[in-house]
Amino acid sequence: SSGINAEYGGPSPAVDEDRLGAWSKCLSLVLATLIACQSALTGPSSSVLRDVVESERGREYLCCLTEVFKVACRISRSGCHEDGVVEIFKEIKHSWTLVSEVLDGLIDLPTIREFNIAGSSNEEEWARNCGICLLDTTNEPENSMLQYNRVIYHVTCANFWLNSIDDMLPNLNQKLDRPLL
C-alpha cells in the first residue's frame, strides 16, 4: 500500500498515479541536476574547486544546489513508499554524498538531518500543505512560502517545479482530474 509516510506520523491517503508520476519526474530531474554537478566537480584540481567555492557565483550555485536537494528531501519526507520513488531518492542521496565528498574541506554542505524538515502532511487542513511536496507549511517562516491560486507552496518547491518541470504549479493536494505531465 502506498501513502504518506506513517514513520513520520502523517496520514496515509492513497497516492494516485498522477501524483506519483509528478513526484517521480521531479525526483528524476533533481537526480540529473546532482549528477551534472558531480560530473563537473570531479575533474578539476582542488585549487580550481577552491576558487569555485570562494567565488560568489560558485557559492550561489552550491546554495541553489542545496535547495534543489532539499526539494527532494521534502518529497521523500512526504513519504511515498512506491518502489520507483524510493529508488530514485536513494540515488539522489548517493549523489549528494559524492558531491559532499568532492567538496569536503572546502565547504560544508548540509546533511539531510541538518535540513530539519518539519511537519508532515496535515489531512485535516490540506490548504496549509505545500501543493508539491504535501508537507504542512504551518510552522514555516513566512518568507519561505508563496501562495498561488489559493494553494500554498514552499518557495523552493515552486521554483524547482517552474524552472524544471512545467510552467504551471500543480496542486498535488487534490485528486487530479487529468495527468500533470
XYZ file of N, CA, C and O in Angstrom, residues 65-170:
424
model
N 21.946 24.483 -5.399
C 22.000 23.018 -5.443
C 21.486 22.425 -4.137
O 20.752 21.435 -4.135
N 21.844 23.060 -3.029
C 21.363 22.623 -1.719
C 19.838 22.711 -1.657
O 19.171 21.803 -1.154
N 19.273 23.787 -2.185
C 17.815 23.950 -2.172
C 17.133 22.904 -3.062
O 16.051 22.418 -2.743
N 17.767 22.564 -4.178
C 17.222 21.516 -5.056
C 17.199 20.181 -4.310
O 16.210 19.448 -4.348
N 18.283 19.885 -3.620
C 18.334 18.655 -2.822
C 17.262 18.676 -1.732
O 16.622 17.662 -1.449
N 17.025 19.846 -1.154
C 16.014 19.974 -0.106
C 14.610 19.671 -0.638
O 13.779 19.094 0.064
N 14.338 20.041 -1.889
C 13.042 19.712 -2.504
C 12.856 18.190 -2.518
O 11.799 17.675 -2.155
N 13.902 17.476 -2.923
C 13.824 16.009 -2.955
C 13.614 15.452 -1.550
O 12.836 14.507 -1.364
N 14.270 16.039 -0.569
C 14.100 15.579 0.811
C 12.675 15.805 1.297
O 12.113 14.962 2.001
N 12.087 16.926 0.899
C 10.696 17.185 1.289
C 9.758 16.155 0.664
O 8.857 15.650 1.326
N 9.960 15.870 -0.605
C 9.104 14.880 -1.263
C 9.284 13.530 -0.585
O 8.313 12.831 -0.303
N 10.518 13.185 -0.278
C 10.772 11.926 0.421
C 10.117 11.934 1.795
O 9.555 10.931 2.234
N 10.176 13.066 2.473
C 9.576 13.191 3.807
C 8.066 12.993 3.733
O 7.455 12.467 4.652
N 7.470 13.413 2.627
C 6.034 13.186 2.463
C 5.736 11.702 2.478
O 4.625 11.286 2.740
N 6.765 10.921 2.154
C 6.739 9.518 2.445
C 6.201 8.586 1.409
O 5.719 7.512 1.742
N 6.265 8.935 0.183
C 5.814 7.990 -0.819
C 6.695 6.753 -0.760
O 7.911 6.841 -0.858
N 6.086 5.620 -0.571
C 6.834 4.366 -0.442
C 6.818 3.540 -1.716
O 7.163 2.365 -1.694
N 6.420 4.136 -2.804
C 6.437 3.408 -4.065
C 7.878 3.103 -4.434
O 8.763 3.947 -4.301
N 8.129 1.893 -4.902
C 9.492 1.432 -5.168
C 10.285 2.370 -6.063
O 11.436 2.683 -5.778
N 9.693 2.843 -7.139
C 10.417 3.709 -8.062
C 10.872 4.999 -7.413
O 12.001 5.451 -7.620
N 10.027 5.608 -6.598
C 10.365 6.854 -5.920
C 11.437 6.601 -4.861
O 12.392 7.361 -4.741
N 11.301 5.535 -4.124
C 12.292 5.197 -3.097
C 13.659 4.975 -3.732
O 14.679 5.464 -3.233
N 13.693 4.270 -4.854
C 14.965 4.009 -5.534
C 15.599 5.288 -6.055
O 16.807 5.487 -5.944
N 14.797 6.170 -6.632
C 15.338 7.443 -7.122
C 15.915 8.242 -5.958
O 16.999 8.812 -6.062
N 15.202 8.268 -4.837
C 15.706 9.043 -3.700
C 16.999 8.449 -3.148
O 17.895 9.192 -2.731
N 17.138 7.130 -3.173
C 18.408 6.513 -2.756
C 19.543 6.990 -3.652
O 20.636 7.295 -3.178
N 19.288 7.065 -4.954
C 20.301 7.557 -5.888
C 20.612 9.027 -5.634
O 21.771 9.454 -5.730
N 19.595 9.809 -5.308
C 19.790 11.228 -5.001
C 20.675 11.376 -3.769
O 21.628 12.165 -3.768
N 20.381 10.621 -2.718
C 21.207 10.682 -1.504
C 22.648 10.288 -1.806
O 23.583 10.916 -1.305
N 22.826 9.268 -2.637
C 24.170 8.822 -3.002
C 24.918 9.927 -3.764
O 26.082 10.221 -3.460
N 24.253 10.549 -4.724
C 24.883 11.638 -5.487
C 25.219 12.816 -4.584
O 26.284 13.431 -4.714
N 24.314 13.143 -3.650
C 24.578 14.238 -2.716
C 25.814 13.923 -1.865
O 26.659 14.790 -1.645
N 25.920 12.678 -1.438
C 27.086 12.258 -0.648
C 28.361 12.403 -1.466
O 29.379 12.901 -0.964
N 28.336 12.000 -2.730
C 29.518 12.114 -3.587
C 29.912 13.577 -3.816
O 31.096 13.921 -3.769
N 28.931 14.440 -4.051
C 29.217 15.869 -4.221
C 29.820 16.422 -2.926
O 30.809 17.162 -2.952
N 29.244 16.047 -1.788
C 29.756 16.497 -0.489
C 31.189 16.046 -0.268
O 32.017 16.804 0.248
N 31.492 14.805 -0.672
C 32.849 14.276 -0.502
C 33.859 15.027 -1.378
O 34.973 15.306 -0.948
N 33.467 15.359 -2.612
C 34.356 16.101 -3.505
C 34.688 17.472 -2.902
O 35.808 17.957 -3.005
N 33.698 18.073 -2.243
C 33.878 19.414 -1.692
C 34.341 19.402 -0.233
O 34.497 20.467 0.370
N 34.561 18.216 0.318
C 34.973 18.083 1.717
C 36.231 18.914 1.980
O 37.200 18.860 1.234
N 36.193 19.678 3.031
C 37.325 20.530 3.384
C 37.256 21.906 2.737
O 37.950 22.821 3.161
N 36.429 22.049 1.705
C 36.283 23.341 1.033
C 35.016 24.071 1.480
O 35.001 25.289 1.625
N 33.976 23.304 1.673
C 32.689 23.858 2.094
C 31.905 22.729 2.747
O 32.026 21.570 2.353
N 31.140 23.067 3.748
C 30.311 22.067 4.413
C 28.903 22.131 3.840
O 28.178 23.099 4.085
N 28.553 21.121 3.064
C 27.187 21.025 2.570
C 26.346 20.346 3.642
O 26.819 19.428 4.315
N 25.123 20.791 3.826
C 24.295 20.199 4.881
C 23.913 18.754 4.582
O 23.839 18.340 3.427
N 23.686 18.016 5.645
C 23.169 16.665 5.518
C 21.645 16.737 5.607
O 21.090 17.787 5.957
N 20.994 15.636 5.340
C 19.534 15.606 5.425
C 19.074 15.996 6.823
O 18.139 16.770 6.987
N 19.756 15.496 7.848
C 19.366 15.811 9.229
C 19.447 17.302 9.511
O 18.653 17.845 10.271
N 20.413 17.972 8.928
C 20.604 19.399 9.180
C 19.519 20.262 8.545
O 19.349 21.417 8.924
N 18.787 19.722 7.591
C 17.715 20.497 6.981
C 16.583 20.744 7.963
O 15.838 21.693 7.828
N 16.421 19.854 8.930
C 15.372 19.997 9.927
C 14.015 20.225 9.259
O 13.308 21.178 9.556
N 13.701 19.354 8.329
C 12.429 19.459 7.611
C 11.321 19.028 8.564
O 11.242 17.883 8.977
N 10.529 19.997 8.947
C 9.489 19.759 9.940
C 8.167 19.456 9.271
O 7.961 19.743 8.097
N 7.309 18.913 10.063
C 5.941 18.725 9.619
C 5.728 17.457 8.837
O 6.649 16.767 8.444
N 4.492 17.168 8.677
C 4.059 16.055 7.853
C 2.820 16.556 7.139
O 2.401 17.683 7.348
N 2.263 15.747 6.323
C 1.026 16.164 5.670
C -0.073 16.262 6.713
O -0.160 15.458 7.618
N -0.892 17.263 6.577
C -1.977 17.503 7.505
C -3.282 17.281 6.751
O -3.773 18.169 6.075
N -3.817 16.074 6.877
C -5.015 15.716 6.122
C -6.216 16.567 6.525
O -7.111 16.811 5.734
N -6.227 17.048 7.772
C -7.349 17.862 8.246
C -7.341 19.248 7.599
O -8.354 19.880 7.466
N -6.179 19.744 7.246
C -6.029 21.106 6.762
C -5.196 21.115 5.490
O -4.106 21.670 5.439
N -5.691 20.474 4.425
C -4.931 20.376 3.179
C -4.526 21.746 2.656
O -3.526 21.881 1.962
N -5.274 22.782 2.969
C -4.978 24.119 2.459
C -3.635 24.636 2.957
O -3.073 25.548 2.377
N -3.077 24.069 4.020
C -1.789 24.512 4.559
C -0.633 23.634 4.086
O 0.510 23.858 4.455
N -0.927 22.613 3.299
C 0.129 21.738 2.793
C 0.663 22.283 1.472
O -0.099 22.773 0.644
N 1.978 22.161 1.283
C 2.595 22.580 0.022
C 1.937 21.813 -1.128
O 1.728 20.602 -1.038
N 1.619 22.511 -2.190
C 0.957 21.900 -3.343
C 1.835 20.933 -4.113
O 1.351 20.239 -5.004
N 3.126 20.850 -3.779
C 4.029 19.931 -4.474
C 4.497 18.806 -3.554
O 4.270 17.644 -3.840
N 5.126 19.151 -2.441
C 5.675 18.096 -1.571
C 4.646 17.575 -0.571
O 4.866 16.531 0.040
N 3.565 18.296 -0.371
C 2.456 17.948 0.505
C 2.760 18.086 1.994
O 1.958 17.698 2.832
N 3.908 18.661 2.361
C 4.203 18.854 3.781
C 3.455 20.062 4.311
O 3.252 21.055 3.615
N 3.057 19.972 5.572
C 2.377 21.057 6.256
C 3.308 22.266 6.326
O 4.468 22.141 6.694
N 2.823 23.434 5.960
C 3.637 24.649 5.960
C 3.326 25.563 7.138
O 3.873 26.660 7.227
N 2.492 25.134 8.059
C 2.029 25.977 9.153
C 3.172 26.627 9.928
O 3.114 27.803 10.255
N 4.228 25.891 10.216
C 5.315 26.421 11.040
C 6.505 26.939 10.238
O 7.565 27.189 10.802
N 6.337 27.103 8.939
C 7.415 27.598 8.083
C 7.502 29.119 8.190
O 6.489 29.797 8.361
N 8.703 29.683 8.051
C 8.817 31.146 8.010
C 8.018 31.712 6.835
O 7.965 31.110 5.769
N 7.421 32.857 7.044
C 6.561 33.480 6.029
C 7.287 33.676 4.694
O 6.715 33.467 3.631
N 8.577 34.031 4.732
C 9.304 34.304 3.501
C 9.759 33.047 2.762
O 10.356 33.137 1.708
N 9.458 31.867 3.303
C 9.834 30.632 2.615
C 8.640 29.980 1.921
O 8.735 28.860 1.446
N 7.513 30.709 1.889
C 6.310 30.188 1.249
C 5.744 31.221 0.287
O 6.027 32.401 0.391
N 4.955 30.723 -0.649
C 4.207 31.619 -1.512
C 2.837 31.002 -1.742
O 2.642 29.799 -1.556
N 1.909 31.857 -2.105
C 0.563 31.376 -2.393
C 0.224 31.727 -3.827
O 0.456 32.846 -4.281
N -0.293 30.742 -4.536
C -0.716 30.944 -5.913
C -2.014 30.177 -6.114
O -2.100 28.987 -5.796
N -3.012 30.856 -6.604
C -4.290 30.214 -6.894
C -4.862 29.521 -5.650
O -5.341 28.397 -5.720
N -4.707 30.182 -4.504
C -5.196 29.715 -3.199
C -4.501 28.439 -2.716
O -5.038 27.702 -1.899
N -3.326 28.148 -3.242
C -2.547 26.990 -2.812
C -1.213 27.506 -2.271
O -0.600 28.385 -2.873
N -0.776 26.965 -1.152
C 0.496 27.338 -0.535
C 1.598 26.432 -1.089
O 1.381 25.241 -1.297
N 2.775 27.018 -1.318
C 3.945 26.273 -1.790
C 5.173 26.714 -1.010
O 5.284 27.894 -0.644
N 6.099 25.800 -0.783
C 7.433 26.214 -0.367
C 8.033 26.921 -1.578
O 7.869 26.449 -2.711
N 8.725 28.015 -1.362
C 9.315 28.766 -2.466
C 10.239 27.865 -3.287
O 10.205 27.892 -4.524
N 11.045 27.047 -2.615
C 11.994 26.208 -3.354
C 11.289 25.098 -4.135
O 11.734 24.748 -5.234
N 10.208 24.559 -3.601
C 9.451 23.549 -4.355
C 8.871 24.178 -5.618
O 8.979 23.620 -6.717
N 8.257 25.357 -5.462
C 7.649 26.043 -6.608
C 8.710 26.454 -7.628
O 8.516 26.282 -8.838
N 9.825 26.975 -7.151
C 10.886 27.420 -8.048
C 11.426 26.257 -8.880
O 11.571 26.373 -10.102
N 11.707 25.137 -8.233
C 12.228 23.996 -8.980
C 11.190 23.498 -9.981
O 11.517 23.197 -11.129
N 9.937 23.413 -9.562
C 8.874 22.947 -10.453
C 8.780 23.835 -11.693
O 8.760 23.356 -12.830
N 8.723 25.147 -11.469
C 8.549 26.086 -12.584
C 9.760 26.133 -13.513
O 9.612 26.312 -14.719
N 10.945 25.981 -12.967
C 12.157 26.062 -13.779
C 12.560 24.744 -14.416
O 13.342 24.738 -15.366
N 12.027 23.635 -13.923
C 12.487 22.337 -14.421
C 11.396 21.430 -14.968
O 11.692 20.522 -15.734
N 10.168 21.640 -14.550
C 9.134 20.659 -14.896
C 8.039 21.238 -15.771
O 7.774 20.739 -16.855
N 7.396 22.286 -15.300
C 6.250 22.829 -16.030
C 6.093 24.297 -15.658
O 6.529 24.719 -14.587
N 5.448 25.071 -16.522
C 5.250 26.488 -16.232
C 3.967 26.756 -15.445
O 3.615 27.908 -15.214
N 3.293 25.710 -15.040
C 2.102 25.841 -14.187
C 2.323 25.041 -12.905
O 2.725 23.882 -12.963
N 2.040 25.669 -11.766
C 2.175 24.975 -10.495
C 1.005 24.022 -10.296
O -0.145 24.392 -10.535
N 1.279 22.815 -9.839
C 0.207 21.854 -9.590
C -0.353 22.024 -8.185
O 0.244 22.704 -7.349
